[in-house]
PDB file of C-alpha atoms in Angstrom:
ATOM      1  CA  UNK A   1     -23.175 -79.711   6.258  1.00 39.00           C
ATOM      2  CA  UNK A   2     -22.211 -83.228   6.536  1.00 41.00           C
ATOM      3  CA  UNK A   3     -25.921 -84.000   5.775  1.00 42.00           C
ATOM      4  CA  UNK A   4     -29.064 -82.786   4.073  1.00 41.00           C
ATOM      5  CA  UNK A   5     -31.122 -80.402   6.285  1.00 41.00           C
ATOM      6  CA  UNK A   6     -33.919 -78.272   5.257  1.00 41.00           C
ATOM      7  CA  UNK A   7     -34.153 -74.493   6.350  1.00 42.00           C
ATOM      8  CA  UNK A   8     -36.165 -71.455   5.805  1.00 40.00           C
ATOM      9  CA  UNK A   9     -34.377 -68.358   5.124  1.00 41.00           C
ATOM     10  CA  UNK A  10     -35.086 -64.510   3.759  1.00 40.00           C
ATOM     11  CA  UNK A  11     -32.423 -63.413   1.430  1.00 42.00           C
ATOM     12  CA  UNK A  12     -31.346 -62.553  -2.048  1.00 42.00           C
ATOM     13  CA  UNK A  13     -28.606 -64.404  -3.701  1.00 46.00           C
ATOM     14  CA  UNK A  14     -27.217 -68.000  -4.173  1.00 46.00           C
ATOM     15  CA  UNK A  15     -25.443 -70.465  -2.401  1.00 47.00           C
ATOM     16  CA  UNK A  16     -22.494 -72.289  -3.901  1.00 45.00           C
ATOM     17  CA  UNK A  17     -20.507 -75.458  -3.106  1.00 46.00           C
ATOM     18  CA  UNK A  18     -16.926 -76.057  -2.621  1.00 45.00           C
ATOM     19  CA  UNK A  19     -16.423 -76.999  -6.032  1.00 47.00           C
ATOM     20  CA  UNK A  20     -18.112 -73.777  -7.118  1.00 46.00           C
ATOM     21  CA  UNK A  21     -21.426 -75.405  -8.211  1.00 46.00           C
ATOM     22  CA  UNK A  22     -24.806 -73.775  -7.412  1.00 45.00           C
ATOM     23  CA  UNK A  23     -26.810 -75.561  -5.210  1.00 47.00           C
ATOM     24  CA  UNK A  24     -29.895 -73.368  -4.739  1.00 47.00           C
ATOM     25  CA  UNK A  25     -31.267 -69.982  -5.928  1.00 47.00           C
ATOM     26  CA  UNK A  26     -33.753 -68.132  -3.972  1.00 45.00           C
ATOM     27  CA  UNK A  27     -35.042 -64.644  -3.894  1.00 45.00           C
ATOM     28  CA  UNK A  28     -36.588 -62.224  -1.409  1.00 44.00           C
ATOM     29  CA  UNK A  29     -39.262 -63.754   0.679  1.00 48.00           C
ATOM     30  CA  UNK A  30     -39.356 -66.950   2.848  1.00 51.00           C
ATOM     31  CA  UNK A  31     -38.273 -69.796   0.778  1.00 52.00           C
ATOM     32  CA  UNK A  32     -37.319 -73.505   1.773  1.00 57.00           C
ATOM     33  CA  UNK A  33     -34.575 -75.138   0.280  1.00 56.00           C
ATOM     34  CA  UNK A  34     -32.402 -78.196   0.753  1.00 64.00           C
ATOM     35  CA  UNK A  35     -28.582 -78.239   0.982  1.00 62.00           C
ATOM     36  CA  UNK A  36     -26.405 -81.290   0.815  1.00 67.00           C
ATOM     37  CA  UNK A  37     -22.557 -81.044   1.184  1.00 62.00           C
ATOM     38  CA  UNK A  38     -20.638 -78.210   2.269  1.00 64.00           C
ATOM     39  CA  UNK A  39     -21.347 -74.249   1.467  1.00 65.00           C
ATOM     40  CA  UNK A  40     -18.723 -71.677   1.100  1.00 61.00           C
ATOM     41  CA  UNK A  41     -20.052 -68.335   2.026  1.00 59.00           C
ATOM     42  CA  UNK A  42     -18.150 -65.413   0.322  1.00 60.00           C
ATOM     43  CA  UNK A  43     -18.602 -61.659   1.278  1.00 56.00           C
ATOM     44  CA  UNK A  44     -16.768 -58.380   0.093  1.00 55.00           C
ATOM     45  CA  UNK A  45     -16.341 -57.672   3.700  1.00 52.00           C
ATOM     46  CA  UNK A  46     -14.248 -60.721   4.370  1.00 50.00           C
ATOM     47  CA  UNK A  47     -11.678 -59.953   1.678  1.00 48.00           C
ATOM     48  CA  UNK A  48      -8.231 -59.220   2.686  1.00 49.00           C
ATOM     49  CA  UNK A  49      -7.579 -55.589   2.363  1.00 47.00           C
ATOM     50  CA  UNK A  50      -4.440 -54.818  -0.030  1.00 47.00           C
ATOM     51  CA  UNK A  51      -1.556 -53.373   2.088  1.00 44.00           C
ATOM     52  CA  UNK A  52      -0.450 -49.903   0.892  1.00 43.00           C
ATOM     53  CA  UNK A  53       2.865 -49.959  -0.950  1.00 42.00           C
ATOM     54  CA  UNK A  54       4.910 -47.418  -3.248  1.00 40.00           C
ATOM     55  CA  UNK A  55       2.294 -47.861  -6.072  1.00 42.00           C
ATOM     56  CA  UNK A  56      -0.508 -47.412  -3.969  1.00 44.00           C
ATOM     57  CA  UNK A  57       0.283 -44.054  -2.799  1.00 41.00           C
ATOM     58  CA  UNK A  58      -2.564 -41.872  -2.867  1.00 43.00           C
ATOM     59  CA  UNK A  59      -2.463 -38.251  -4.459  1.00 44.00           C
ATOM     60  CA  UNK A  60      -1.735 -35.421  -2.013  1.00 43.00           C
ATOM     61  CA  UNK A  61      -4.320 -33.000  -0.649  1.00 43.00           C
ATOM     62  CA  UNK A  62      -5.143 -30.422  -3.084  1.00 46.00           C
ATOM     63  CA  UNK A  63      -5.351 -30.831  -6.967  1.00 47.00           C
ATOM     64  CA  UNK A  64      -3.882 -34.261  -6.578  1.00 46.00           C
ATOM     65  CA  UNK A  65      -1.700 -33.968  -9.661  1.00 45.00           C
ATOM     66  CA  UNK A  66       1.999 -35.221  -9.742  1.00 47.00           C
ATOM     67  CA  UNK A  67       2.712 -36.082  -6.170  1.00 47.00           C
ATOM     68  CA  UNK A  68       1.431 -39.559  -6.766  1.00 46.00           C
ATOM     69  CA  UNK A  69       3.835 -40.237  -9.512  1.00 45.00           C
ATOM     70  CA  UNK A  70       6.772 -38.467  -7.802  1.00 49.00           C
ATOM     71  CA  UNK A  71       6.007 -40.432  -4.747  1.00 41.00           C
ATOM     72  CA  UNK A  72       5.995 -43.795  -6.491  1.00 43.00           C
ATOM     73  CA  UNK A  73       9.419 -42.824  -8.152  1.00 46.00           C
ATOM     74  CA  UNK A  74      10.748 -41.687  -4.858  1.00 50.00           C
ATOM     75  CA  UNK A  75      11.768 -45.202  -3.513  1.00 53.00           C
ATOM     76  CA  UNK A  76      11.762 -45.037   0.334  1.00 59.00           C
ATOM     77  CA  UNK A  77      10.365 -41.705   0.703  1.00 63.00           C
ATOM     78  CA  UNK A  78       7.204 -42.979  -1.516  1.00 64.00           C
ATOM     79  CA  UNK A  79       7.168 -46.180   0.894  1.00 63.00           C
ATOM     80  CA  UNK A  80       7.267 -43.931   4.010  1.00 63.00           C
ATOM     81  CA  UNK A  81       4.432 -41.680   2.837  1.00 63.00           C
ATOM     82  CA  UNK A  82       2.293 -44.668   1.848  1.00 62.00           C
ATOM     83  CA  UNK A  83       2.885 -46.231   5.454  1.00 62.00           C
ATOM     84  CA  UNK A  84       2.027 -42.995   7.040  1.00 58.00           C
ATOM     85  CA  UNK A  85      -1.343 -42.503   5.299  1.00 61.00           C
ATOM     86  CA  UNK A  86      -2.332 -46.003   5.852  1.00 62.00           C
ATOM     87  CA  UNK A  87      -1.487 -46.022   9.527  1.00 60.00           C
ATOM     88  CA  UNK A  88       1.666 -48.377   9.398  1.00 64.00           C
ATOM     89  CA  UNK A  89       4.145 -45.660   9.857  1.00 71.00           C
ATOM     90  CA  UNK A  90       4.560 -42.136  11.329  1.00 76.00           C
ATOM     91  CA  UNK A  91       3.880 -38.864   9.753  1.00 82.00           C
ATOM     92  CA  UNK A  92       6.476 -36.343   8.513  1.00 84.00           C
ATOM     93  CA  UNK A  93       5.758 -34.346  11.607  1.00 87.00           C
ATOM     94  CA  UNK A  94       5.845 -37.389  13.773  1.00 87.00           C
ATOM     95  CA  UNK A  95       9.418 -38.288  12.551  1.00 88.00           C
ATOM     96  CA  UNK A  96      10.465 -34.498  13.150  1.00 90.00           C
ATOM     97  CA  UNK A  97       9.306 -35.010  16.849  1.00 92.00           C
ATOM     98  CA  UNK A  98      11.155 -38.292  16.958  1.00 92.00           C
ATOM     99  CA  UNK A  99      14.517 -36.966  15.676  1.00 93.00           C
ATOM    100  CA  UNK A 100      14.115 -33.968  18.455  1.00 95.00           C
ATOM    101  CA  UNK A 101      13.238 -36.360  21.142  1.00 94.00           C
ATOM    102  CA  UNK A 102      16.390 -38.541  20.106  1.00 93.00           C
ATOM    103  CA  UNK A 103      18.756 -35.543  19.974  1.00 95.00           C
ATOM    104  CA  UNK A 104      17.619 -34.387  23.572  1.00 95.00           C
ATOM    105  CA  UNK A 105      17.882 -37.758  25.022  1.00 92.00           C
ATOM    106  CA  UNK A 106      21.272 -38.203  23.473  1.00 91.00           C
ATOM    107  CA  UNK A 107      22.273 -34.863  24.838  1.00 94.00           C
ATOM    108  CA  UNK A 108      20.578 -35.846  28.273  1.00 92.00           C
ATOM    109  CA  UNK A 109      22.710 -39.059  28.331  1.00 86.00           C
ATOM    110  CA  UNK A 110      26.027 -37.206  27.297  1.00 89.00           C
ATOM    111  CA  UNK A 111      25.282 -34.807  30.239  1.00 91.00           C
ATOM    112  CA  UNK A 112      24.693 -37.384  32.919  1.00 88.00           C
ATOM    113  CA  UNK A 113      27.662 -39.418  31.853  1.00 86.00           C
ATOM    114  CA  UNK A 114      30.156 -36.180  32.058  1.00 89.00           C
ATOM    115  CA  UNK A 115      28.473 -35.549  35.338  1.00 88.00           C
ATOM    116  CA  UNK A 116      29.365 -39.034  36.536  1.00 84.00           C
ATOM    117  CA  UNK A 117      32.454 -39.209  35.407  1.00 85.00           C
ATOM    118  CA  UNK A 118      33.206 -35.584  37.422  1.00 88.00           C
ATOM    119  CA  UNK A 119      31.668 -37.324  40.620  1.00 84.00           C
ATOM    120  CA  UNK A 120      34.109 -40.342  40.058  1.00 82.00           C
ATOM    121  CA  UNK A 121      37.063 -37.955  39.842  1.00 82.00           C
ATOM    122  CA  UNK A 122      36.266 -35.656  42.459  1.00 83.00           C
ATOM    123  CA  UNK A 123      34.423 -37.840  44.781  1.00 80.00           C
ATOM    124  CA  UNK A 124      37.055 -39.377  47.507  1.00 82.00           C
ATOM    125  CA  UNK A 125      34.345 -42.006  48.840  1.00 85.00           C
ATOM    126  CA  UNK A 126      35.300 -45.498  47.660  1.00 87.00           C
ATOM    127  CA  UNK A 127      31.639 -46.713  47.870  1.00 87.00           C
ATOM    128  CA  UNK A 128      30.216 -43.594  45.914  1.00 87.00           C
ATOM    129  CA  UNK A 129      32.785 -43.958  43.401  1.00 87.00           C
ATOM    130  CA  UNK A 130      32.007 -47.723  42.768  1.00 89.00           C
ATOM    131  CA  UNK A 131      28.444 -46.497  41.997  1.00 88.00           C
ATOM    132  CA  UNK A 132      29.517 -43.880  39.825  1.00 86.00           C
ATOM    133  CA  UNK A 133      31.364 -46.116  37.667  1.00 90.00           C
ATOM    134  CA  UNK A 134      28.859 -48.810  38.119  1.00 91.00           C
ATOM    135  CA  UNK A 135      26.247 -46.607  36.198  1.00 88.00           C
ATOM    136  CA  UNK A 136      28.961 -45.812  33.310  1.00 89.00           C
ATOM    137  CA  UNK A 137      29.365 -49.363  32.845  1.00 92.00           C
ATOM    138  CA  UNK A 138      25.430 -50.459  32.947  1.00 92.00           C
ATOM    139  CA  UNK A 139      24.258 -48.985  29.569  1.00 90.00           C
ATOM    140  CA  UNK A 140      26.765 -51.171  27.961  1.00 93.00           C
ATOM    141  CA  UNK A 141      25.569 -54.312  29.465  1.00 94.00           C
ATOM    142  CA  UNK A 142      21.976 -53.242  28.629  1.00 93.00           C
ATOM    143  CA  UNK A 143      22.556 -52.708  25.209  1.00 93.00           C
ATOM    144  CA  UNK A 144      24.259 -56.132  24.459  1.00 94.00           C
ATOM    145  CA  UNK A 145      21.225 -57.675  26.319  1.00 94.00           C
ATOM    146  CA  UNK A 146      18.708 -55.993  24.141  1.00 93.00           C
ATOM    147  CA  UNK A 147      20.554 -57.148  21.003  1.00 92.00           C
ATOM    148  CA  UNK A 148      20.957 -60.428  22.272  1.00 92.00           C
ATOM    149  CA  UNK A 149      17.481 -60.962  23.263  1.00 91.00           C
ATOM    150  CA  UNK A 150      16.277 -59.363  20.024  1.00 90.00           C
ATOM    151  CA  UNK A 151      18.129 -61.688  17.557  1.00 87.00           C
ATOM    152  CA  UNK A 152      19.068 -64.962  19.101  1.00 90.00           C
ATOM    153  CA  UNK A 153      15.615 -66.005  21.149  1.00 88.00           C
ATOM    154  CA  UNK A 154      14.300 -68.100  18.697  1.00 81.00           C
ATOM    155  CA  UNK A 155      15.269 -70.265  15.682  1.00 84.00           C
ATOM    156  CA  UNK A 156      18.933 -70.625  16.618  1.00 88.00           C
ATOM    157  CA  UNK A 157      18.951 -74.210  17.093  1.00 88.00           C
ATOM    158  CA  UNK A 158      17.469 -76.586  14.407  1.00 86.00           C
ATOM    159  CA  UNK A 159      14.676 -78.742  14.829  1.00 86.00           C
ATOM    160  CA  UNK A 160      12.842 -79.660  17.702  1.00 87.00           C
ATOM    161  CA  UNK A 161      14.941 -76.920  19.849  1.00 88.00           C
ATOM    162  CA  UNK A 162      14.187 -73.968  17.711  1.00 90.00           C
ATOM    163  CA  UNK A 163      11.801 -72.703  20.557  1.00 90.00           C
ATOM    164  CA  UNK A 164      14.956 -72.328  22.701  1.00 93.00           C
ATOM    165  CA  UNK A 165      15.803 -68.708  23.852  1.00 93.00           C
ATOM    166  CA  UNK A 166      19.395 -68.957  23.225  1.00 94.00           C
ATOM    167  CA  UNK A 167      19.951 -65.282  23.632  1.00 94.00           C
ATOM    168  CA  UNK A 168      18.699 -65.153  27.090  1.00 95.00           C
ATOM    169  CA  UNK A 169      20.358 -68.248  28.192  1.00 96.00           C
ATOM    170  CA  UNK A 170      23.692 -67.033  26.972  1.00 95.00           C
ATOM    171  CA  UNK A 171      23.651 -63.798  28.592  1.00 96.00           C
ATOM    172  CA  UNK A 172      22.543 -64.957  31.875  1.00 96.00           C
ATOM    173  CA  UNK A 173      25.293 -67.870  31.828  1.00 96.00           C
ATOM    174  CA  UNK A 174      27.859 -65.004  30.344  1.00 96.00           C
ATOM    175  CA  UNK A 175      26.952 -62.858  33.278  1.00 96.00           C
ATOM    176  CA  UNK A 176      27.353 -65.300  35.884  1.00 95.00           C
ATOM    177  CA  UNK A 177      30.990 -66.295  34.353  1.00 95.00           C
ATOM    178  CA  UNK A 178      32.031 -62.606  34.386  1.00 95.00           C
ATOM    179  CA  UNK A 179      30.707 -61.839  37.625  1.00 95.00           C
ATOM    180  CA  UNK A 180      32.624 -64.933  38.974  1.00 94.00           C
ATOM    181  CA  UNK A 181      35.852 -64.166  37.089  1.00 93.00           C
ATOM    182  CA  UNK A 182      35.881 -60.476  38.361  1.00 94.00           C
ATOM    183  CA  UNK A 183      35.279 -61.751  41.843  1.00 92.00           C
ATOM    184  CA  UNK A 184      38.067 -64.419  41.640  1.00 91.00           C
ATOM    185  CA  UNK A 185      40.745 -61.779  40.511  1.00 91.00           C
ATOM    186  CA  UNK A 186      39.215 -59.566  43.340  1.00 90.00           C
ATOM    187  CA  UNK A 187      40.141 -62.192  45.962  1.00 88.00           C
ATOM    188  CA  UNK A 188      43.229 -63.676  44.216  1.00 87.00           C
ATOM    189  CA  UNK A 189      44.909 -60.252  44.073  1.00 88.00           C
ATOM    190  CA  UNK A 190      43.354 -59.173  47.642  1.00 86.00           C
ATOM    191  CA  UNK A 191      42.225 -55.924  45.706  1.00 87.00           C
ATOM    192  CA  UNK A 192      40.516 -53.497  48.144  1.00 87.00           C
ATOM    193  CA  UNK A 193      39.957 -49.650  49.025  1.00 85.00           C
ATOM    194  CA  UNK A 194      43.481 -50.246  50.742  1.00 87.00           C
ATOM    195  CA  UNK A 195      45.403 -52.318  48.035  1.00 85.00           C
ATOM    196  CA  UNK A 196      44.929 -51.899  44.352  1.00 87.00           C
ATOM    197  CA  UNK A 197      42.416 -49.080  45.029  1.00 89.00           C
ATOM    198  CA  UNK A 198      41.249 -48.631  41.087  1.00 90.00           C
ATOM    199  CA  UNK A 199      41.385 -52.149  40.109  1.00 92.00           C
ATOM    200  CA  UNK A 200      39.085 -53.195  43.177  1.00 92.00           C
ATOM    201  CA  UNK A 201      36.746 -50.356  42.039  1.00 91.00           C
ATOM    202  CA  UNK A 202      36.693 -51.125  38.472  1.00 93.00           C
ATOM    203  CA  UNK A 203      35.992 -54.954  39.309  1.00 94.00           C
ATOM    204  CA  UNK A 204      33.159 -54.028  41.875  1.00 93.00           C
ATOM    205  CA  UNK A 205      31.547 -51.592  39.344  1.00 92.00           C
ATOM    206  CA  UNK A 206      32.022 -54.048  36.506  1.00 95.00           C
ATOM    207  CA  UNK A 207      30.390 -56.887  38.642  1.00 94.00           C
ATOM    208  CA  UNK A 208      27.371 -54.599  39.673  1.00 93.00           C
ATOM    209  CA  UNK A 209      26.932 -52.259  36.520  1.00 93.00           C
ATOM    210  CA  UNK A 210      27.836 -54.395  33.331  1.00 95.00           C
ATOM    211  CA  UNK A 211      26.980 -57.848  34.464  1.00 94.00           C
ATOM    212  CA  UNK A 212      24.014 -56.731  36.577  1.00 94.00           C
ATOM    213  CA  UNK A 213      22.487 -55.141  33.470  1.00 94.00           C
ATOM    214  CA  UNK A 214      23.625 -57.897  31.313  1.00 95.00           C
ATOM    215  CA  UNK A 215      21.866 -60.672  33.121  1.00 95.00           C
ATOM    216  CA  UNK A 216      17.896 -60.642  33.114  1.00 93.00           C
ATOM    217  CA  UNK A 217      15.850 -62.265  35.933  1.00 93.00           C
ATOM    218  CA  UNK A 218      12.481 -61.146  34.670  1.00 93.00           C
ATOM    219  CA  UNK A 219      12.723 -62.161  31.096  1.00 93.00           C
ATOM    220  CA  UNK A 220      13.811 -65.574  32.277  1.00 95.00           C
ATOM    221  CA  UNK A 221      11.303 -66.140  34.822  1.00 94.00           C
ATOM    222  CA  UNK A 222       8.532 -64.688  31.979  1.00 94.00           C
ATOM    223  CA  UNK A 223      10.074 -67.505  29.427  1.00 93.00           C
ATOM    224  CA  UNK A 224       9.938 -70.183  32.025  1.00 93.00           C
ATOM    225  CA  UNK A 225       6.272 -69.306  32.910  1.00 93.00           C
ATOM    226  CA  UNK A 226       5.368 -69.143  29.277  1.00 92.00           C
ATOM    227  CA  UNK A 227       6.788 -72.503  28.610  1.00 91.00           C
ATOM    228  CA  UNK A 228       5.384 -73.929  31.726  1.00 90.00           C
ATOM    229  CA  UNK A 229       1.624 -73.074  30.524  1.00 89.00           C
ATOM    230  CA  UNK A 230       2.153 -75.295  27.320  1.00 83.00           C
ATOM    231  CA  UNK A 231       0.753 -78.512  28.911  1.00 77.00           C
ATOM    232  CA  UNK A 232       1.494 -81.026  28.126  1.00 77.00           C
ATOM    233  CA  UNK A 233       4.572 -79.758  26.181  1.00 76.00           C
ATOM    234  CA  UNK A 234       5.720 -77.969  29.447  1.00 80.00           C
ATOM    235  CA  UNK A 235       8.941 -80.061  29.301  1.00 88.00           C
ATOM    236  CA  UNK A 236      10.206 -76.832  27.644  1.00 90.00           C
ATOM    237  CA  UNK A 237      10.037 -74.695  30.647  1.00 91.00           C
ATOM    238  CA  UNK A 238      11.711 -77.823  33.033  1.00 92.00           C
ATOM    239  CA  UNK A 239      14.498 -78.137  30.160  1.00 93.00           C
ATOM    240  CA  UNK A 240      15.140 -74.454  30.154  1.00 94.00           C
ATOM    241  CA  UNK A 241      15.232 -73.940  33.605  1.00 95.00           C
ATOM    242  CA  UNK A 242      17.647 -76.860  34.233  1.00 96.00           C
ATOM    243  CA  UNK A 243      19.874 -76.053  31.376  1.00 96.00           C
ATOM    244  CA  UNK A 244      20.005 -72.399  32.484  1.00 96.00           C
ATOM    245  CA  UNK A 245      20.844 -73.092  36.288  1.00 96.00           C
ATOM    246  CA  UNK A 246      23.270 -76.091  35.206  1.00 97.00           C
ATOM    247  CA  UNK A 247      25.308 -74.081  32.836  1.00 97.00           C
ATOM    248  CA  UNK A 248      25.402 -71.071  35.125  1.00 96.00           C
ATOM    249  CA  UNK A 249      26.473 -72.928  38.176  1.00 95.00           C
ATOM    250  CA  UNK A 250      29.353 -74.813  36.220  1.00 96.00           C
ATOM    251  CA  UNK A 251      30.426 -71.657  34.470  1.00 95.00           C
ATOM    252  CA  UNK A 252      30.458 -69.708  37.638  1.00 94.00           C
ATOM    253  CA  UNK A 253      32.390 -72.580  39.551  1.00 93.00           C
ATOM    254  CA  UNK A 254      35.126 -72.955  36.544  1.00 92.00           C
ATOM    255  CA  UNK A 255      35.825 -69.227  36.648  1.00 91.00           C
ATOM    256  CA  UNK A 256      35.739 -68.805  40.454  1.00 91.00           C
ATOM    257  CA  UNK A 257      37.695 -72.099  41.619  1.00 87.00           C
ATOM    258  CA  UNK A 258      40.929 -71.119  40.214  1.00 80.00           C
ATOM    259  CA  UNK A 259      41.294 -68.359  42.941  1.00 78.00           C
ATOM    260  CA  UNK A 260      40.683 -71.097  45.677  1.00 76.00           C
ATOM    261  CA  UNK A 261      42.209 -74.338  44.040  1.00 77.00           C
ATOM    262  CA  UNK A 262      45.007 -72.463  42.056  1.00 71.00           C
ATOM    263  CA  UNK A 263      48.105 -70.449  43.228  1.00 71.00           C
ATOM    264  CA  UNK A 264      48.287 -68.663  46.680  1.00 69.00           C
ATOM    265  CA  UNK A 265      46.627 -65.087  46.638  1.00 69.00           C
ATOM    266  CA  UNK A 266      49.069 -62.157  46.252  1.00 67.00           C
ATOM    267  CA  UNK A 267      48.171 -60.328  49.327  1.00 68.00           C
TER     268      UNK A 267
END
């Protein structure tokens, strides 16, 4: 308290100043006391709980002998056990279910991939073939986008630009450049269903599947919205928005313009 105050309280215990000195003693019953200066109130309920680790592993259910020491000496196994019992990680049964689900998802993905490959081989329609191939390209772009956003969306640039989401920025610019380059090759070589069939099919599927999965509008809009709300530091949103549009337009123009300004198309 910044100034002296008089109050009444019913309690049992003591108050202490910031330097540890006792200011007043009181017991059960109403008692008036004066306090000068700041007060530090402590409680065991406010103490930070110790996180479970390899040496905090509780003994197993049963007689409780032996497993605690074995878990401590078990390294990673002990840590997983401690996290499971403290609610920080999956239990052994949950890990089993996770492995089974991962195996089932992998088998399903392989089955769908084989089915789409068969459709790509035996379906004679150009448009449908492009869709099948685009679906085969899409997981690679999606995985690359996930890795870029996960590892490079903060702390890439030093100093005051450490907030800049370089991962999202890079994948959106790269997707724009790759789409423009594929379209330029398609225009320059006059690739279509009647000319250079498989090249036209691959270029169209690459633009729709890989580039479409690589770029992300939703994450970009969410990040711009987040930075716009940081008033009066909403310059971050404007800077990110302007840099993304400027870089994407410039990269797209450079990758596509050679098909128009360069050598004549080979039709």
